[in-house]
Coordinates of C-alpha atoms in Angstrom, one line a residue:
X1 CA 1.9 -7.5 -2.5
X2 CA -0.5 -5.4 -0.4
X3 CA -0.1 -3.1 1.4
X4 CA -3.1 -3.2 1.6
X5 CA -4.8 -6.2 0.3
X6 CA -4.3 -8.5 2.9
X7 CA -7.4 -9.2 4.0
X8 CA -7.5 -12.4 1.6
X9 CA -6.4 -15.1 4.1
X10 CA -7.1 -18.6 4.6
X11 CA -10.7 -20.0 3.8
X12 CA -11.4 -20.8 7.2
X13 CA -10.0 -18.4 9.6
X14 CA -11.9 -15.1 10.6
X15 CA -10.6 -11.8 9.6
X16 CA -9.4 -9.6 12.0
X17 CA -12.0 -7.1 11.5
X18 CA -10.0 -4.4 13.2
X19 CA -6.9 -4.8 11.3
X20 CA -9.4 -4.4 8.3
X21 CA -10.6 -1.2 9.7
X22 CA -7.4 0.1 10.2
X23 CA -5.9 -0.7 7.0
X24 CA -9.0 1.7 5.7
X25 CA -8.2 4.6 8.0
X26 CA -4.9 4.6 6.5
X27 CA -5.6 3.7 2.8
X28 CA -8.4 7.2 3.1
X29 CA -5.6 9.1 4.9
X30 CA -3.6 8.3 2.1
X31 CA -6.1 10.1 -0.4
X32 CA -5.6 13.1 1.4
X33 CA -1.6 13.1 1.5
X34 CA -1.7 12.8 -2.3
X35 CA -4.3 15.6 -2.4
X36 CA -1.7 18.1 -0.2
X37 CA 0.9 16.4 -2.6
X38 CA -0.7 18.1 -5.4
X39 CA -0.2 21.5 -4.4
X40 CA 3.1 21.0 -3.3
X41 CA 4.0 19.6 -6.6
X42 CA 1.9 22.1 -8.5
X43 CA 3.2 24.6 -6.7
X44 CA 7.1 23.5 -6.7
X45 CA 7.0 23.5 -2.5
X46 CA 6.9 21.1 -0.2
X47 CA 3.9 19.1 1.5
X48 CA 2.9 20.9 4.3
X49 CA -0.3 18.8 5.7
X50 CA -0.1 14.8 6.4
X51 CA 3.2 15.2 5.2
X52 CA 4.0 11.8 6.8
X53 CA 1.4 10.0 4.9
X54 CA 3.9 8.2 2.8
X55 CA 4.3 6.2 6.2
X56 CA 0.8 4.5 5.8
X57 CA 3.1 2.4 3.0
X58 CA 5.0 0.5 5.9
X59 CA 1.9 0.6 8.0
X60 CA 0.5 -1.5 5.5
X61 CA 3.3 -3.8 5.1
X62 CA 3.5 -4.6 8.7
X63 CA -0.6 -5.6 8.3
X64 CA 0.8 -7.6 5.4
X65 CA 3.1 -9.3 7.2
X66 CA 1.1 -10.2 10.4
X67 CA -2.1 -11.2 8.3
X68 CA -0.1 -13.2 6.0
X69 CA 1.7 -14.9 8.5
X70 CA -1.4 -15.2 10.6
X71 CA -3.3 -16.9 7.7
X72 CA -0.5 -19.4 6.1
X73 CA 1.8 -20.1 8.4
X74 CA 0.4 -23.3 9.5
X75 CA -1.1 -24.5 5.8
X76 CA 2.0 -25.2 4.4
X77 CA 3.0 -28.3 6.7
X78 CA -0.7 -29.6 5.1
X79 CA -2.1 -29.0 1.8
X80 CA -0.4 -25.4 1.1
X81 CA 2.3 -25.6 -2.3
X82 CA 4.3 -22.7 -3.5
X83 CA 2.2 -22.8 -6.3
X84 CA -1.2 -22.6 -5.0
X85 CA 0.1 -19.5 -2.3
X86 CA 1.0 -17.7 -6.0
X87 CA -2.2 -18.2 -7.3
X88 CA -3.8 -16.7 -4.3
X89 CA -2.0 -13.8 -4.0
X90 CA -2.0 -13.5 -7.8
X91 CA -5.9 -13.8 -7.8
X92 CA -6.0 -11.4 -5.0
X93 CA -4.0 -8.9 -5.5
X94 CA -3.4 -8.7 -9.8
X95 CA -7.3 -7.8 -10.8
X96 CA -6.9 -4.5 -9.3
X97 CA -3.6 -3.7 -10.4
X98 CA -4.2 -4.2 -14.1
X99 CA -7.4 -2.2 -13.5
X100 CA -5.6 0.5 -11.9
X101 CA -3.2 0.7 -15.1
X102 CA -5.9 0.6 -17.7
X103 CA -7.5 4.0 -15.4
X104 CA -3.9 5.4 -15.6
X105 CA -3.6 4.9 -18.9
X106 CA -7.0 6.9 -19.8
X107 CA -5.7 9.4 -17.1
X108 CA -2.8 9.9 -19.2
X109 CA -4.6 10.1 -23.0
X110 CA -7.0 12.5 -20.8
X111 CA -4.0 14.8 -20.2
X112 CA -3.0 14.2 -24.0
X113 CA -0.3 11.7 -23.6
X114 CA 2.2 14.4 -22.9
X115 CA 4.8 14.3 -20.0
X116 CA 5.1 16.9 -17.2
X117 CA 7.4 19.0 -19.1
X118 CA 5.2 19.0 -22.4
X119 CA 7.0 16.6 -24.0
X120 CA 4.7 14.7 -26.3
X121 CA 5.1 10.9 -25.9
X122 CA 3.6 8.4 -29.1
X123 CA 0.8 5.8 -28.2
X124 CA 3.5 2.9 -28.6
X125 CA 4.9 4.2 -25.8
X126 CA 1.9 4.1 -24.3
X127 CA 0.8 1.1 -24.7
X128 CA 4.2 -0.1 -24.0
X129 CA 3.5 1.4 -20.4
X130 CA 0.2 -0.2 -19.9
X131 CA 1.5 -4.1 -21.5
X132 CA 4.4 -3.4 -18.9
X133 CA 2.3 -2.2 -16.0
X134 CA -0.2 -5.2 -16.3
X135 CA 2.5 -7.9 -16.3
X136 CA 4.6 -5.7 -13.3
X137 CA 7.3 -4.9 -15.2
X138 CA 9.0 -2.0 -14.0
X139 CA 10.3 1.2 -16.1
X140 CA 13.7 2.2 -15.5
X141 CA 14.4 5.8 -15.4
X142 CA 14.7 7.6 -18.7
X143 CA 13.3 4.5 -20.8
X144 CA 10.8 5.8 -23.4
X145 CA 7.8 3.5 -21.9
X146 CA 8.4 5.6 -18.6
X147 CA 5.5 7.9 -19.7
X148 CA 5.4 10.6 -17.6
X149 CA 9.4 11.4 -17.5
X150 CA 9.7 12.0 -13.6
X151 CA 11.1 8.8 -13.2
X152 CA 8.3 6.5 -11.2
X153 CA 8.4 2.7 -12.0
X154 CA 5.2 2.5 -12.7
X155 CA 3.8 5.9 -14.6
X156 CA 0.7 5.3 -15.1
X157 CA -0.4 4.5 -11.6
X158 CA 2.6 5.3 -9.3
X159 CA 2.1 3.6 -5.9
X160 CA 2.3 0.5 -7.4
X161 CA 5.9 0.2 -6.8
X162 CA 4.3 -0.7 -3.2
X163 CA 2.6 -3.7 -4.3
X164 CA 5.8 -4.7 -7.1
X165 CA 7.9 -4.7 -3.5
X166 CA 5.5 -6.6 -1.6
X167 CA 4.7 -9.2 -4.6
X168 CA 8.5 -9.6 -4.0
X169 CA 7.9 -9.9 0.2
X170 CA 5.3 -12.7 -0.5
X171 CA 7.7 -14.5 -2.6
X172 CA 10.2 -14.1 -0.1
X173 CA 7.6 -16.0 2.1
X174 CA 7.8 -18.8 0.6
X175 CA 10.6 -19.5 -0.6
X176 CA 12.7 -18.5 2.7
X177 CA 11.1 -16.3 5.6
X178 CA 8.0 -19.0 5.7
X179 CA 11.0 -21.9 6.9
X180 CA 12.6 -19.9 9.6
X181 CA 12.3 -20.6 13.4
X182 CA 10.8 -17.5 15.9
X183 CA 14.6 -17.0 17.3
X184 CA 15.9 -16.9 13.1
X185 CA 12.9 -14.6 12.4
X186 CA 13.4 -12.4 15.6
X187 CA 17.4 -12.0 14.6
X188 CA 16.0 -11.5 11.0
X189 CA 14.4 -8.5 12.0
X190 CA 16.7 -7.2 14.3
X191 CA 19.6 -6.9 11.7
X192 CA 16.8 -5.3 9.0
X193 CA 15.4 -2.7 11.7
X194 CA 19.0 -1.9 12.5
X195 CA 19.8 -1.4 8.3
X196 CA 16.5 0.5 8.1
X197 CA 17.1 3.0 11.1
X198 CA 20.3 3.9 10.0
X199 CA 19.6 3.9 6.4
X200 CA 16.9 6.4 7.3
X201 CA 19.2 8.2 10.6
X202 CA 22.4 9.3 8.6
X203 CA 20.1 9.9 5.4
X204 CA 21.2 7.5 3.0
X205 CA 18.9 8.8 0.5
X206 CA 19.2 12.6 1.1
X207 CA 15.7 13.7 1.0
X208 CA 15.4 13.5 4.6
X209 CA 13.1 11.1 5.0
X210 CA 11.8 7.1 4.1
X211 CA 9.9 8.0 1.4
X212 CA 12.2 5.9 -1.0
X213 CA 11.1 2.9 -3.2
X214 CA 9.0 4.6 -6.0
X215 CA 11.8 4.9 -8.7
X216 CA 14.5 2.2 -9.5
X217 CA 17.9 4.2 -8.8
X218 CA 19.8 2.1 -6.6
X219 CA 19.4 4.5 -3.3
X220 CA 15.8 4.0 -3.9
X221 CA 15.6 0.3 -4.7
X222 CA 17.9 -0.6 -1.8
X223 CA 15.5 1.9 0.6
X224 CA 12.1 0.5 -1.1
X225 CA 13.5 -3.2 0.0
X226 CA 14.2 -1.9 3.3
X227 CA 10.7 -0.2 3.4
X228 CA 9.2 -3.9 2.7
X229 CA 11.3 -6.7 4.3
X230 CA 11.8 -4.9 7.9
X231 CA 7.7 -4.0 8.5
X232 CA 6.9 -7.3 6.7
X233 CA 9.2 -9.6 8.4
X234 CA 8.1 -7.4 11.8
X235 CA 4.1 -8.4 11.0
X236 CA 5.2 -12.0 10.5
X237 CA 6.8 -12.0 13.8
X238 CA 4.3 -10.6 15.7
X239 CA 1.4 -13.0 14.1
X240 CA 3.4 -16.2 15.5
X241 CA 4.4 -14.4 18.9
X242 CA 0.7 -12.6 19.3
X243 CA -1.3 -13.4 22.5
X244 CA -4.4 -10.5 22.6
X245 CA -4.8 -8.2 25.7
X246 CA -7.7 -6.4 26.4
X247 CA -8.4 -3.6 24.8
X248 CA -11.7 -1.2 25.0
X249 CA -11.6 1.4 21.7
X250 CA -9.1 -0.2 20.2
X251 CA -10.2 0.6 16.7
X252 CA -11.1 4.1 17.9
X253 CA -8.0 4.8 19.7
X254 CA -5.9 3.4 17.0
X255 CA -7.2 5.3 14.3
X256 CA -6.5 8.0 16.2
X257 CA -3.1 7.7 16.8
X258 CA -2.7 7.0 13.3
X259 CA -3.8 10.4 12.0
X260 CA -1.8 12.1 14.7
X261 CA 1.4 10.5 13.3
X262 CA 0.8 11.1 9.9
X263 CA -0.1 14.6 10.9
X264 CA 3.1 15.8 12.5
X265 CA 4.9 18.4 10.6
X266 CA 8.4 17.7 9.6
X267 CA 11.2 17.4 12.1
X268 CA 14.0 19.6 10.7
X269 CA 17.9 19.1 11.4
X270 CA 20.3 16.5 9.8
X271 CA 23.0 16.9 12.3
X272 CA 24.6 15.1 13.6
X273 CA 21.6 12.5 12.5
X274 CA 18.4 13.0 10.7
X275 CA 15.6 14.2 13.2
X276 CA 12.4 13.6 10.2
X277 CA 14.5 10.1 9.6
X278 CA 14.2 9.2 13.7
X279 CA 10.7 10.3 14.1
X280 CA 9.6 8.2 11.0
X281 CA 11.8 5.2 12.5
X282 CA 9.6 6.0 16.3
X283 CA 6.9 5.3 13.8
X284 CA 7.7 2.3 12.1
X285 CA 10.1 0.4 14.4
X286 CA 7.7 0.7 17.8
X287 CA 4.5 2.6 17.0
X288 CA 3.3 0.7 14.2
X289 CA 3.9 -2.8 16.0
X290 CA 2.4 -1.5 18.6
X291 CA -1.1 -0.5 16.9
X292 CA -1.0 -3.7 15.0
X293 CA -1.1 -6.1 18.4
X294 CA -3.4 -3.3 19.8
X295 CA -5.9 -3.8 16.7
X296 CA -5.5 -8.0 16.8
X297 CA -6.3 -8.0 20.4
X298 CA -9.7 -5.4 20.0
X299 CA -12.8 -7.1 18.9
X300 CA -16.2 -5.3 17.6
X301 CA -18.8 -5.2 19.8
X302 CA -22.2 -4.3 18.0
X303 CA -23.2 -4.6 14.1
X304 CA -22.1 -0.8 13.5
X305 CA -18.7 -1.0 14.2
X306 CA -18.3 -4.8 12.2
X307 CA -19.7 -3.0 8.6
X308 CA -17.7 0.1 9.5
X309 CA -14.6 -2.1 10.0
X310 CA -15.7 -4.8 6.7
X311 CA -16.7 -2.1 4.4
X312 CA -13.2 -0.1 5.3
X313 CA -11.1 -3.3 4.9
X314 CA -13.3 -3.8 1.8
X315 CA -12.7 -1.0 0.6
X316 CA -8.9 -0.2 1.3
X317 CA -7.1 -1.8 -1.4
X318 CA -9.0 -0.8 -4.3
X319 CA -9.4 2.9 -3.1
X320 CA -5.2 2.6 -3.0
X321 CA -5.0 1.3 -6.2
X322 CA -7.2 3.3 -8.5
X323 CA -7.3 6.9 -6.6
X324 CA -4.0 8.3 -8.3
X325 CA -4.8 8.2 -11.7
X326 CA -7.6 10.4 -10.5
X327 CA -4.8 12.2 -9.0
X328 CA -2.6 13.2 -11.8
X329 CA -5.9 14.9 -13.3
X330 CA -6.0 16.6 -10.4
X331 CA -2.0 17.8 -10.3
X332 CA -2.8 19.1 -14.2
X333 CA -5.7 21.1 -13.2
X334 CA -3.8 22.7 -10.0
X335 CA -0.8 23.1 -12.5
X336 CA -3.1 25.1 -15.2
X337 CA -5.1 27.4 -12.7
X338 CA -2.2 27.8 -10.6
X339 CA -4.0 26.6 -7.4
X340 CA -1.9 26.0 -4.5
X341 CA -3.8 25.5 -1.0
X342 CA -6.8 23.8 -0.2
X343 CA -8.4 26.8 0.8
X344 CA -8.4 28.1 -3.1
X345 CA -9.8 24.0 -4.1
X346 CA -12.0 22.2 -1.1
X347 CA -15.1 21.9 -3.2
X348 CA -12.4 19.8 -5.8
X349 CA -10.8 18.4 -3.5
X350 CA -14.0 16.7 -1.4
X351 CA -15.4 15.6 -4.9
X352 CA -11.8 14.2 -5.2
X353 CA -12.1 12.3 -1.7
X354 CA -15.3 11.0 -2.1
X355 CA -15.5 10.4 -5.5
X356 CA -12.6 8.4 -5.3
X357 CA -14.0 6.3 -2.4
X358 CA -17.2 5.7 -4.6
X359 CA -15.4 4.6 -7.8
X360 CA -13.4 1.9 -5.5
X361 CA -16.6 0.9 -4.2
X362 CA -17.9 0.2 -7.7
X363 CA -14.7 -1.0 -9.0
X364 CA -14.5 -3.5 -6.1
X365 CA -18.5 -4.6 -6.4
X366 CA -18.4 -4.8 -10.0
X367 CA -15.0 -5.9 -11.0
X368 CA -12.7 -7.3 -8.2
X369 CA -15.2 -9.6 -6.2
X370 CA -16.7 -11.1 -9.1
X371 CA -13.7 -11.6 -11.2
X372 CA -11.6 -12.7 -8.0
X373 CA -14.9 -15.5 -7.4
X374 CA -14.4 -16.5 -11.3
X375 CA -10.3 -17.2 -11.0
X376 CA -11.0 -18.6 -7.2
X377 CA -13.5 -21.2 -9.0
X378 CA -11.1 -21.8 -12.4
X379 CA -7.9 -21.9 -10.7
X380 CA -7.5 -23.2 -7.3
X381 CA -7.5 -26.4 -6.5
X382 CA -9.5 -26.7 -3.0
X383 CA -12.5 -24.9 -4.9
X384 CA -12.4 -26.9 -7.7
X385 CA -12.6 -29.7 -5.4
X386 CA -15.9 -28.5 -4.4

């Protein structure tokens, strides 16, 4: 369910404020992907800068997987049910996501309810989107409540078919990865990182790279699940294998590395494999492992870098959820004034950052903590204990 919304875990435990941070760094560098997206879209070209952002997706999953793991794992054997881990995650992770479609819907009615070829779609449709969209109901291609006719599962707030993967890794979880032994998990996620680097070495998908998963054609369905389970089942791994080394930066240094990755321009040349789809595999398969036992093991070590680590952690989830309805205003207006480059749009495009980062501040302070504290004291048992 998260990428990025891990950082509810058990009542008890401590957060690992690091992983937090990190999961920031990448949910802001994924603001700026979908900015550079813009003009390539608007513009009919390709993405030219952070054109590896989509990667922060299985970045997050692998956090998923190691936090989840990290903060269950050993519940279930005492008070943990199936049913109370749903009503977590649910009370987690669902507030935002019907927020974010009720933005996208006004996003939409902003642009006047038309589709990206002009085609005029009726408020039923709409509203079928939106009724769909808060319940996670996926639109198939072509349907008539799949708004915005370029064929996203969820139209009015497209990276939710992130979270609709991941609500399907957490049940996953439960029902089955939660019950395997370390050797079952370790040969697990062997056979999924060998389907996911050659899924994404011999191009399965032919765009040339992972980023598969946001439509439900069965390339990208198949590629989306592949995405999830090998990152998430990774995280899960690592969590019961972890033992912390000493790190000094690691937050720093991490971040760093981060950026770089996303930065790198695309590899070209599909034969006789696919060079963008081996890079991106470096990435997810070693790298991202890597940074995620790395940021576990590194510790804050003065009051600055704790609130920058909390308030990024805080932040990251809701910033991912709500920023892209902000963004298809921004693909109209680039569309319109035929804008192209960032050099023609900075002034927009820092309003666009920023303001985005406020709006999931006040979304989070004045919507997702308080409701989140209402359905934690209504609905789970341990707090109604108390």
């Amino acid at each position: 369910m998260q990428n990025i919304s891990s950082s509810a875990f058990a009542d008890t435990k401590p957060h690992y404020e690091l992983l937090d941070g990190l999961r920031g760094v990448a949910a802001l560098m994924v603001i700026w992907y979908h900015i550079y997206e813009g003009f390539a879209f608007a513009s009919g070209g390709a993405i030219e800068t952070f054109n590896h952002g989509y990667l922060a997706v299985d970045f997050f999953f692998i956090l998923s997987g190691f936090v989840i793991g990290y903060a269950y794992d050993d519940r279930w054997k005492k008070s943990l049910t199936i049913k109370e881990f749903f009503k977590r995650r649910l009370i987690r992770l669902h507030p935002m996501v019907v927020l974010g479609a009720v933005l996208g819907t006004i996003s939409f009615c902003i642009q006047g309810s038309v589709q990206w070829d002009g085609t005029h779609v009726a408020t039923s449709m709409v509203m079928l989107s939106l009724l769909c969209a808060m319940f996670f109901i996926p639109a198939i291609p072509g349907v008539g409540y799949e708004v915005r006719g370029n064929g996203e599962m969820f139209p009015l707030n497209g990276p939710c078919w992130s979270l609709f993967f991941e609500y399907i890794g957490n049940i996953l979880y439960a029902i089955f990865i939660r019950r395997l032994s370390n050797k079952a998990l370790a040969v697990l996620v062997a056979l999924l990182g060998v389907a996911l680097v050659s899924f994404a070495a011999f191009n399965v998908s032919g765009y040339g790279n992972i980023g598969m998963g946001w439509t439900l054609d069965g390339v990208n369905f198949l590629g989306g699940s592949l995405r999830m389970l090998f990152p998430f089942s990774m995280g899960m791994l690592l969590s019961r294998n972890f033992k912390p080394v000493r790190v000094k930066g690691a937050f720093w240094i991490c971040s760093a590395v981060l950026i770089a990755l996303f930065a790198v321009p695309f590899v070209e040349g599909n034969q006789p494999v696919c060079l963008n789809g081996l890079y991106e595999m470096f990435c997810v398969v070693i790298v991202f492992p890597v940074l995620v036992w790395l940021g576990a093991s590194g510790n804050t070590t003065d009051k600055n870098s704790t609130a920058v680590c909390k308030f990024l952690g805080d932040l990251s989830f809701p910033v991912y959820v709500i920023h892209y309805p902000i963004m298809y205003l921004f693909y109209s207006w680039l569309i319109e004034k035929k804008l192209y480059t960032l050099s023609e749009t900075w002034p927009v495009a820092l309003l666009l950052f920023f303001g985005n980062i406020l709006l999931a501040y006040l979304c989070l302070k004045w919507y997702d903590e308080p409701l989140r504290k209402w359905l934690s004291r209504r609905f789970l048992a341990q707090n109604r204990k108390s």
